[in-house]
Coordinates of C-alpha atoms in Angstrom, one line a residue:
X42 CA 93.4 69.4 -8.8
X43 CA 94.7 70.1 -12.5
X44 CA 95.6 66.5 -12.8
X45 CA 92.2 65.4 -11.6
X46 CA 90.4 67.2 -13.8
X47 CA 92.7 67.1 -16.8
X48 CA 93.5 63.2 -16.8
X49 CA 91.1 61.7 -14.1
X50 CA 87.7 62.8 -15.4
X51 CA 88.4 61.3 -19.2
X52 CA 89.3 58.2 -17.8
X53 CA 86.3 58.3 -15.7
X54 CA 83.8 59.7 -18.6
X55 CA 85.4 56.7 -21.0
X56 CA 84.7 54.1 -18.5
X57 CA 80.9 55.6 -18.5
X58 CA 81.2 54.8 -22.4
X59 CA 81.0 58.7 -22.8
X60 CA 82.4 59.5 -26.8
X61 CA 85.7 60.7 -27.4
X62 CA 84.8 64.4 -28.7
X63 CA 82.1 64.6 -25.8
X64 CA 85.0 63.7 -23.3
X65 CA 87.1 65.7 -24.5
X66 CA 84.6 68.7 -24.8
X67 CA 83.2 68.2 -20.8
X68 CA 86.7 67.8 -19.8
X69 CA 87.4 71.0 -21.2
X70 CA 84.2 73.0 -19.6
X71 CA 85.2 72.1 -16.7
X72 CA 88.1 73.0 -16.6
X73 CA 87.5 76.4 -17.6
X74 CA 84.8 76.1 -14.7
X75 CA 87.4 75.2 -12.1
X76 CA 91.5 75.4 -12.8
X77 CA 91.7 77.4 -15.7
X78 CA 92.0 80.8 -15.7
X79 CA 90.2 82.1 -19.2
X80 CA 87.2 82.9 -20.4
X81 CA 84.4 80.4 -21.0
X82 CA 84.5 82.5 -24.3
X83 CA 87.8 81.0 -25.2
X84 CA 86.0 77.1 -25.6
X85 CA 84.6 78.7 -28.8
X86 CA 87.1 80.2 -30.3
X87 CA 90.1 77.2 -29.6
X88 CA 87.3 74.9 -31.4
X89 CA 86.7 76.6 -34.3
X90 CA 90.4 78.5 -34.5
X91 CA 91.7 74.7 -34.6
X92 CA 89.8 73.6 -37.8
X93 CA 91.7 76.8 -39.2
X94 CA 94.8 75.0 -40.7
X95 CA 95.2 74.5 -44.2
X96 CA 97.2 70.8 -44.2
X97 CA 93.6 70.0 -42.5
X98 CA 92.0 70.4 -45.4
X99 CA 93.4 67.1 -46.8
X100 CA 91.3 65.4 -44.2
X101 CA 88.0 65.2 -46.0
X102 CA 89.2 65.3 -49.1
X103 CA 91.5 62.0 -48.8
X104 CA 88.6 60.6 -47.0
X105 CA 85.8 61.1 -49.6
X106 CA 88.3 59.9 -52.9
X107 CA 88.9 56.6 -50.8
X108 CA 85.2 56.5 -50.6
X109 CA 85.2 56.8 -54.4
X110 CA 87.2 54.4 -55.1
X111 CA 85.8 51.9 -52.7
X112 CA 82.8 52.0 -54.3
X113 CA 83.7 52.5 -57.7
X114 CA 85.4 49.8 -58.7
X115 CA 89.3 50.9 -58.2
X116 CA 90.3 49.2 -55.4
X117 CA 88.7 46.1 -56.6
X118 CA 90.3 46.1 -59.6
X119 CA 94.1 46.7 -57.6
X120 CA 93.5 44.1 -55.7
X121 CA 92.7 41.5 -58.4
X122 CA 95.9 42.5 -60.4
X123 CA 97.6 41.9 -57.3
X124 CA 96.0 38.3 -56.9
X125 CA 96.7 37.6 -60.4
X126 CA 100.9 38.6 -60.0
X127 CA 101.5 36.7 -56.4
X128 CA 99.2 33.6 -57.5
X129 CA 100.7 30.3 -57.9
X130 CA 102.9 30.6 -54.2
X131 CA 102.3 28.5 -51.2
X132 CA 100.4 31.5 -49.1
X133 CA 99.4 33.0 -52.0
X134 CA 96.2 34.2 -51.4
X135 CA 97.0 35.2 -47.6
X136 CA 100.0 37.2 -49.2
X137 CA 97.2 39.2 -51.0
X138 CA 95.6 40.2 -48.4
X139 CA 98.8 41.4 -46.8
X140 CA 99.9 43.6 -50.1
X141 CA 96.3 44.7 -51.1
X142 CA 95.5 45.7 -47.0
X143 CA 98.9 47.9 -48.1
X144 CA 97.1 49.4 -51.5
X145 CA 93.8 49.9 -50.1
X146 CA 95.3 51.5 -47.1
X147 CA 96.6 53.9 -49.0
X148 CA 93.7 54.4 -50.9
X149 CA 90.9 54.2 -48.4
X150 CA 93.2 55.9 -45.5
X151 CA 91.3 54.3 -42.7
X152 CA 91.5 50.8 -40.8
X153 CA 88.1 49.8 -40.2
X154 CA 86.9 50.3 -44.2
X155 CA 90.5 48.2 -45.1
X156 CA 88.7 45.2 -42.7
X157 CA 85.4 45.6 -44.5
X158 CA 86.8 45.6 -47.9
X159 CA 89.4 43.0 -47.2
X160 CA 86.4 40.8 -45.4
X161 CA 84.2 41.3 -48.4
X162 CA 86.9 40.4 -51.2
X163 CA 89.0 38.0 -49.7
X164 CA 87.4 36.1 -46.9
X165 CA 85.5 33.8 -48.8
X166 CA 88.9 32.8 -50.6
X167 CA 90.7 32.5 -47.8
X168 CA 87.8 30.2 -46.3
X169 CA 87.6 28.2 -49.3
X170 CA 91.5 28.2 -49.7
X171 CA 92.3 26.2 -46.9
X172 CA 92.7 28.4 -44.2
X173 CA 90.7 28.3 -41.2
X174 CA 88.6 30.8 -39.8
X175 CA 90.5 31.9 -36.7
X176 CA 93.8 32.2 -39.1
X177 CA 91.6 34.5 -41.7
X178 CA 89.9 36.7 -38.8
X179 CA 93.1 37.4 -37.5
X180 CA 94.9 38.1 -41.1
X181 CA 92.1 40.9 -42.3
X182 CA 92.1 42.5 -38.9
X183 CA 95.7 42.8 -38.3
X184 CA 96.4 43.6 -42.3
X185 CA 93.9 46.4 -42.3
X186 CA 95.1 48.4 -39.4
X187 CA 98.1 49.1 -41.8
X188 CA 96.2 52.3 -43.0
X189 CA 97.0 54.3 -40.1
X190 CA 100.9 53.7 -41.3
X191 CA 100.9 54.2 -44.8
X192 CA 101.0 57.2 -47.1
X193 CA 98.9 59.4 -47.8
X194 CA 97.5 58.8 -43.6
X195 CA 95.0 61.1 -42.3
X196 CA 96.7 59.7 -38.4
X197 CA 99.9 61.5 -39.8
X198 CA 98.4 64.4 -41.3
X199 CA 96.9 65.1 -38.1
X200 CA 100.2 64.7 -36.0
X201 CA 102.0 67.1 -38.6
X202 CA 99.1 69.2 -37.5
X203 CA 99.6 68.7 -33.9
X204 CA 103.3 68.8 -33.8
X205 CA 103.7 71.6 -36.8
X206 CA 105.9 69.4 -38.7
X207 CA 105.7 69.0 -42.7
X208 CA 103.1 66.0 -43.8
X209 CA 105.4 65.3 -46.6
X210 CA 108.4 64.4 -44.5
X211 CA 106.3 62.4 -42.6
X212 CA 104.9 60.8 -45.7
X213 CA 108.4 59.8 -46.7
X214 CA 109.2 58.3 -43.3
X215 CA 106.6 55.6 -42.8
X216 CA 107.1 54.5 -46.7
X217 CA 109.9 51.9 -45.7
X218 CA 108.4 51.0 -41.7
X219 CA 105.0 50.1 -43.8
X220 CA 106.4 48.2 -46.3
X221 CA 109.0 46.1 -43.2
X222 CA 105.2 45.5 -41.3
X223 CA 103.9 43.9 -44.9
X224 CA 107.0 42.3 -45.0
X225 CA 107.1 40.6 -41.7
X226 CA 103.5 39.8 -41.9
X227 CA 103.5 38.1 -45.5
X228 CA 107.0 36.0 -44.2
X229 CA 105.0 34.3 -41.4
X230 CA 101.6 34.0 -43.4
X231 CA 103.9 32.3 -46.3
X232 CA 105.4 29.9 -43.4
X233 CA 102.3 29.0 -41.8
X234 CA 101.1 28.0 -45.5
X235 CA 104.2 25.8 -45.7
X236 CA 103.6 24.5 -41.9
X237 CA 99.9 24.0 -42.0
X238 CA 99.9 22.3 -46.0
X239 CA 97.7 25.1 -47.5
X240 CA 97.0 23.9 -51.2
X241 CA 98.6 26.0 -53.8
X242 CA 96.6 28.3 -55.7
X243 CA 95.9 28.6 -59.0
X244 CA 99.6 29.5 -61.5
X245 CA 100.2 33.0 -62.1
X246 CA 99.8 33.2 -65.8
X247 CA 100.9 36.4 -68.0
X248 CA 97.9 36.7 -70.0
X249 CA 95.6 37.2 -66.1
X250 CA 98.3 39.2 -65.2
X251 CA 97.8 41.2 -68.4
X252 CA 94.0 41.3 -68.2
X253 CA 94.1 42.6 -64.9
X254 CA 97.0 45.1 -64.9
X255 CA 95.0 46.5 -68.1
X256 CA 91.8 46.7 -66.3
X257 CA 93.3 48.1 -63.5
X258 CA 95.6 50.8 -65.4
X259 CA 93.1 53.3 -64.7
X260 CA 93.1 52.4 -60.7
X261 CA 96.7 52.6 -60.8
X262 CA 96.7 56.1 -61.9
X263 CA 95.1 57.7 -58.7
X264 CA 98.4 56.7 -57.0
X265 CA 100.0 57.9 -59.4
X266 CA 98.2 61.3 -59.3
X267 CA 99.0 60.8 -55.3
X268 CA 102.3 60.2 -54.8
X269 CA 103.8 61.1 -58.1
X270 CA 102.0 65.0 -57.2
X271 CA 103.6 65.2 -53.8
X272 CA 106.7 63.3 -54.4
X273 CA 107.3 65.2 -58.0
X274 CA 106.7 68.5 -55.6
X275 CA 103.7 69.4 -58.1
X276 CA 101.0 69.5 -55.3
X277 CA 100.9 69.8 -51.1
X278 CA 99.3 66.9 -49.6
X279 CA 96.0 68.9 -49.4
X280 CA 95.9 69.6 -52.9
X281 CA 97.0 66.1 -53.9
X282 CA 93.8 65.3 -51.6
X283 CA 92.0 67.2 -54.2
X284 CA 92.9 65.9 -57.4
X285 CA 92.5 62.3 -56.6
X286 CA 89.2 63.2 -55.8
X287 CA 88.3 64.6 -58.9
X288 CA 90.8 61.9 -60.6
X289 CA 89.0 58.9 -59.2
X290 CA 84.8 60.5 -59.7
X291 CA 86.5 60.6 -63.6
X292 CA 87.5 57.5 -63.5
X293 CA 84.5 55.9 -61.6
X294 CA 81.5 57.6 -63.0
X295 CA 82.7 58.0 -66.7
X296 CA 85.2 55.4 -67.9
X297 CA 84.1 52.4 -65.1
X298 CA 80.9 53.9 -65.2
X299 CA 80.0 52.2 -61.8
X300 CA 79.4 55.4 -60.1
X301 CA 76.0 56.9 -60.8
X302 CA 74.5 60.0 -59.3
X303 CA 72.3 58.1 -56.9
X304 CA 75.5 56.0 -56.2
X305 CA 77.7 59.5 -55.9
X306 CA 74.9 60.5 -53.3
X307 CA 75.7 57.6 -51.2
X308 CA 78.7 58.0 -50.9
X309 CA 78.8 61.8 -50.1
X310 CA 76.3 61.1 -46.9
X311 CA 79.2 58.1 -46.3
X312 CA 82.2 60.5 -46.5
X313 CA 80.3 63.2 -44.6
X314 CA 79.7 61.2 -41.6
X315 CA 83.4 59.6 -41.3
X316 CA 84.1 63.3 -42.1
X317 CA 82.3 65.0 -39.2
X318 CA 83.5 62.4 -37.2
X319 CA 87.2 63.5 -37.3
X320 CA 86.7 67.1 -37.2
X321 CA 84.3 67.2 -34.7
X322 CA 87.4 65.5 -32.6
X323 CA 89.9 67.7 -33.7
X324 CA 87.9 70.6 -32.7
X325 CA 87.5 69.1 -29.0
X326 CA 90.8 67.9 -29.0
X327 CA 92.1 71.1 -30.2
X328 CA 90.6 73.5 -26.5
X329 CA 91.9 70.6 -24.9
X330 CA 95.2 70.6 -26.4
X331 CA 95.2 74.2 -25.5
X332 CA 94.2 74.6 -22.1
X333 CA 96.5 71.4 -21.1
X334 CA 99.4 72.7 -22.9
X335 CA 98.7 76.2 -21.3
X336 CA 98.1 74.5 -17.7
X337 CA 101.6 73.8 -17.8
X338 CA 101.2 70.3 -16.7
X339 CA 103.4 68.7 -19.6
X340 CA 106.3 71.0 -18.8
X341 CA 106.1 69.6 -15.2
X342 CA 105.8 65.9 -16.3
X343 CA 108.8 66.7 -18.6
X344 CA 110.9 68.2 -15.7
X345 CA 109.8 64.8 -13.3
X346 CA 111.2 62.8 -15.8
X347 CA 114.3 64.9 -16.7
X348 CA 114.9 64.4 -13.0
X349 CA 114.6 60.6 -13.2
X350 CA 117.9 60.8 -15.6
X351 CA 115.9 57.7 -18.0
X352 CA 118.2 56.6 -20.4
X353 CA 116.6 56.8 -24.1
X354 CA 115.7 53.3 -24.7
X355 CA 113.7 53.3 -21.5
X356 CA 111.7 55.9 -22.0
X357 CA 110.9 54.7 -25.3
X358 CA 109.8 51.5 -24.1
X359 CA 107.4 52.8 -21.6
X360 CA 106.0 55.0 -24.1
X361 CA 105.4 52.5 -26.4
X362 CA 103.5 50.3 -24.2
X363 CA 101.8 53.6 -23.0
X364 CA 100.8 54.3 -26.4
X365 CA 100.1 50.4 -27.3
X366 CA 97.2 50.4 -24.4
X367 CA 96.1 54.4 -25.6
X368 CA 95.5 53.0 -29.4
X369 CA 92.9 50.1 -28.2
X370 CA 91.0 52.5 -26.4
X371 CA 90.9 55.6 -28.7
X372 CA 90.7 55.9 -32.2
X373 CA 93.6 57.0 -33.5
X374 CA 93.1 60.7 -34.8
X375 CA 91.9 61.4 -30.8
X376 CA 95.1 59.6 -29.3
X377 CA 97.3 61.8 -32.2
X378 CA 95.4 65.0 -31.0
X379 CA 95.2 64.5 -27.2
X380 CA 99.0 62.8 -26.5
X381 CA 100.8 64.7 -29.6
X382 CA 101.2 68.2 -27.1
X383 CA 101.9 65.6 -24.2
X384 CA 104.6 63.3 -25.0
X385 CA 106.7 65.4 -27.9
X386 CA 108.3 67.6 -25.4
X387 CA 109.2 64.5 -23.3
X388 CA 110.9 62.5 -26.5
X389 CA 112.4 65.9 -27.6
X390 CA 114.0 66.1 -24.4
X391 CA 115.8 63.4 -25.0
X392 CA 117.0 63.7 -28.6
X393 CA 114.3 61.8 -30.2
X394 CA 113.6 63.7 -33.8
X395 CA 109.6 64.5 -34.0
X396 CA 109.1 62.6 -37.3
X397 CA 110.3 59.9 -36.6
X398 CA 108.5 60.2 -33.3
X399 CA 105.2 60.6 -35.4
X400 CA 106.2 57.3 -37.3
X401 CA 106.4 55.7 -33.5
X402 CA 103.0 56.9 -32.5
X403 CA 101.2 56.0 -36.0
X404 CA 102.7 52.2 -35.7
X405 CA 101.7 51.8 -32.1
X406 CA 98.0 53.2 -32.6
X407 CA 97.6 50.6 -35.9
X408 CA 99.0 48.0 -33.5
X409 CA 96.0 49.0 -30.9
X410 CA 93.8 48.8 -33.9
X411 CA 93.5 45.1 -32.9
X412 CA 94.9 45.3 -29.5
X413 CA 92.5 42.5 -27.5
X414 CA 90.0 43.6 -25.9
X415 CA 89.1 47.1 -27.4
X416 CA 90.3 47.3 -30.3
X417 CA 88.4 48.6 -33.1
X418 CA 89.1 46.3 -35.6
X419 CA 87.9 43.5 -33.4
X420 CA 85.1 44.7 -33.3
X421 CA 84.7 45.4 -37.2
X422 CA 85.6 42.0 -37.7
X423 CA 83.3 40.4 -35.5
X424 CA 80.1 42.6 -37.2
X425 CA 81.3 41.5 -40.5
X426 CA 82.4 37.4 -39.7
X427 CA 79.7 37.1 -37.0
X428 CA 82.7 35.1 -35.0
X429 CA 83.2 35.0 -31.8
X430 CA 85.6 37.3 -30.1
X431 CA 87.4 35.0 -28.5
X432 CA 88.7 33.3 -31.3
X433 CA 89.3 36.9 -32.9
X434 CA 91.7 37.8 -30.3
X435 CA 93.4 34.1 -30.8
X436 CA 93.6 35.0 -34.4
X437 CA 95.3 38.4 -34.2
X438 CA 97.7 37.3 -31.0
X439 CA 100.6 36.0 -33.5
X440 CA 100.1 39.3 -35.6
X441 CA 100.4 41.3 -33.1
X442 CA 103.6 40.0 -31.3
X443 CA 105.4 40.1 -34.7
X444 CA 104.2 43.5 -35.2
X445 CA 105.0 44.4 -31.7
X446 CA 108.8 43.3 -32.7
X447 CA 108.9 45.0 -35.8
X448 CA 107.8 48.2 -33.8
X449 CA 111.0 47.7 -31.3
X450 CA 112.7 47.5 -34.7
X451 CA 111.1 50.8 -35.7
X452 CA 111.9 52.7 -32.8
X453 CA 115.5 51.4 -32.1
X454 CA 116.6 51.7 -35.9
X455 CA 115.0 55.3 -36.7
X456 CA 117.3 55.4 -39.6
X457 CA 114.4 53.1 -41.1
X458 CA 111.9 56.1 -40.9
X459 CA 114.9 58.8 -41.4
X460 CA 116.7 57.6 -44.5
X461 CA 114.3 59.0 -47.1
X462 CA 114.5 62.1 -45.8
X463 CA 118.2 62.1 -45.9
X464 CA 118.4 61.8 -50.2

């Protein structure tokens, strides 16, 4: 009956088209109501007790200063240094969109706004470049997904949440597993320029290069603030959160001056609605967490599989394909809060370290980012491109089997993630 209600009526409510923090909330009711023996008091005070963590706190905040600098001018201004440095290579301009997708990833810290910003910018270049449509599609909407990878990600805050391990470490882990995806990615763009005959864009010349890195100083700075705070041990990741908020309103409403009030407005309502959307599915996820945790379900599945005698790489595999087909179904801060109490004690069991596991789990649910068919940046791109799905799905398949290989990479080599933390 626990397994019914615990894993059978989600997947029944999701079918339905039920959202993820109303799932997770009936599933929980019931629950109480049927197999689990508390209070219906305790819904209440899980809910609110698990928005009662201070690394949490970096939530909002990163998610309103990439707001900011959305909108204000920063991330623009990155991203056309980064043209002006890489132009004058066969693939050029789809090697952009690889590098900034990485630099507005870890500005933004969230897929979908990577695909809208990257669609905006760079599409029309990449259309009028020589690339074709389905190629283009598929770049943006693999690229963006990148986000829920690299540092400062709210996915990872959220697992070092849910598996009480240190954001920082985790930080340091997916620096190198984020920078081999961009690398793998910007390889095969740069050989399907070469294969396909892509013209080659304009010469990279030192005095754009010096325009742009000038007019982007400024931008540069609020990763500076980032990672030089958490990295130089001057802030947590919460209060780094902080200061690049105030950092980039400074910088955006005073010395870009592209940031009025009206404008600051917008993009408060903006960051309050991506905002409430998170917590109001870490607070669901959190009773659920609970009461699943306290069923003692997880400690049976563990001891199921303990008796199967899997050898490592096995159960690794599985899991990745598990977590593959749970990322292009669920938005990754709900897959991070609903499998996180599942499958740690399962990898742990078998020597797996938990960071590294967290780097896993955020790699696999960027890959189900554009996973066909649900995928949410499928979707994103199809809104924005007004293309077809079809030839989305066409466009992302090559991304995604490269990325699915650099994942088996990933989780065979975990001194990738690991080596960091080890200097």
């Amino acid at each position: 009956m626990g397994y019914l209600v615990y894993f059978g009526l989600p997947v029944i409510l999701l079918i339905l088209g039920f959202p993820i923090f109303l799932i997770l909330l009936v599933t929980s009711i019931v629950a109480v109501l049927t197999v689990a023996d508390v209070p219906t008091e305790a819904i209440q005070t899980y809910m609110f007790g698990s928005l009662d963590n201070f690394p949490l706190l970096a939530v909002p905040f990163f998610v309103l200063a990439g707001e900011i600098m959305a909108q204000g001018g920063i991330a623009r201004r990155i991203i056309a240094m980064v043209m002006a440095i890489v132009g004058g290579v066969r693939g050029s301009l789809a090697v952009t969109t690889v590098a900034a997708s990485e630099l507005f990833g870890a500005m933004s810290h969230t897929a979908v706004g990577t695909v809208v910003a990257m669609g905006r910018m760079i599409y029309p270049s990449l259309k009028d470049g020589g690339y074709n449509e389905r190629f283009a599609v598929g770049l943006i909407a693999s690229s963006g997904a990148i986000a829920v990878v690299i540092p400062p990600s709210i996915a990872m805050i959220l697992y070092a949440v849910s598996a009480e391990q240190s954001a920082v470490q985790l930080f340091t882990a997916g620096i190198l597993p984020s920078i081999l995806i961009g690398i793998v990615d910007a390889v095969f763009v740069m050989s399907y320029a070469r294969l396909k005959g892509v013209p080659l864009g304009a010469s990279a010349r030192w005095a754009t290069i010096w325009k742009t890195s000038k007019e982007a100083s400024w931008s540069i700075g609020s990763l500076a603030v980032i990672f030089g705070g958490i990295y130089g041990g001057v802030f947590t990741p919460t209060e780094a959160a902080g200061v690049a908020v105030v950092y980039s309103l400074l910088v955006t409403m005073f010395i870009y001056r592209e940031v009025d009030l009206a404008g600051l407005w917008r993009i408060l309502m903006n960051a309050s609605y991506l905002i409430s959307q998170i917590l109001l599915i870490v607070t669901s996820a959190g009773i659920y967490s609970w009461l699943l945790t306290t069923s003692g379900i997880p400690q049976q599945i563990v001891a199921s599989i303990s008796a199967l005698q899997m050898p490592k790489w096995e159960l690794l595999l599985i899991l990745n394909v598990g977590l593959l087909l749970a990322g292009s179904f669920l938005e990754p801060p709900a897959a991070i809060l609903i499998l996180t109490p599942l499958l740690l004690p399962i990898v742990r069991a078998v020597g797996v370290n938990a960071i590294h596991f967290g780097i896993i789990v955020a790699v696999n649910l960027s890959l189900g980012m554009y996973t066909p068919p649900f995928g949410l940046n499928l979707f994103s791109s199809q809104a924005i491109f007004n293309a077809p799905l079809s030839r989305i799905y066409l466009g992302v398949l090559p991304f995604l089997l490269l990325n699915f290989l650099a994942l088996m990479v990933i989780t065979y080599v975990p001194e990738i993630s690991m080596v960091l933390l080890h200097h």
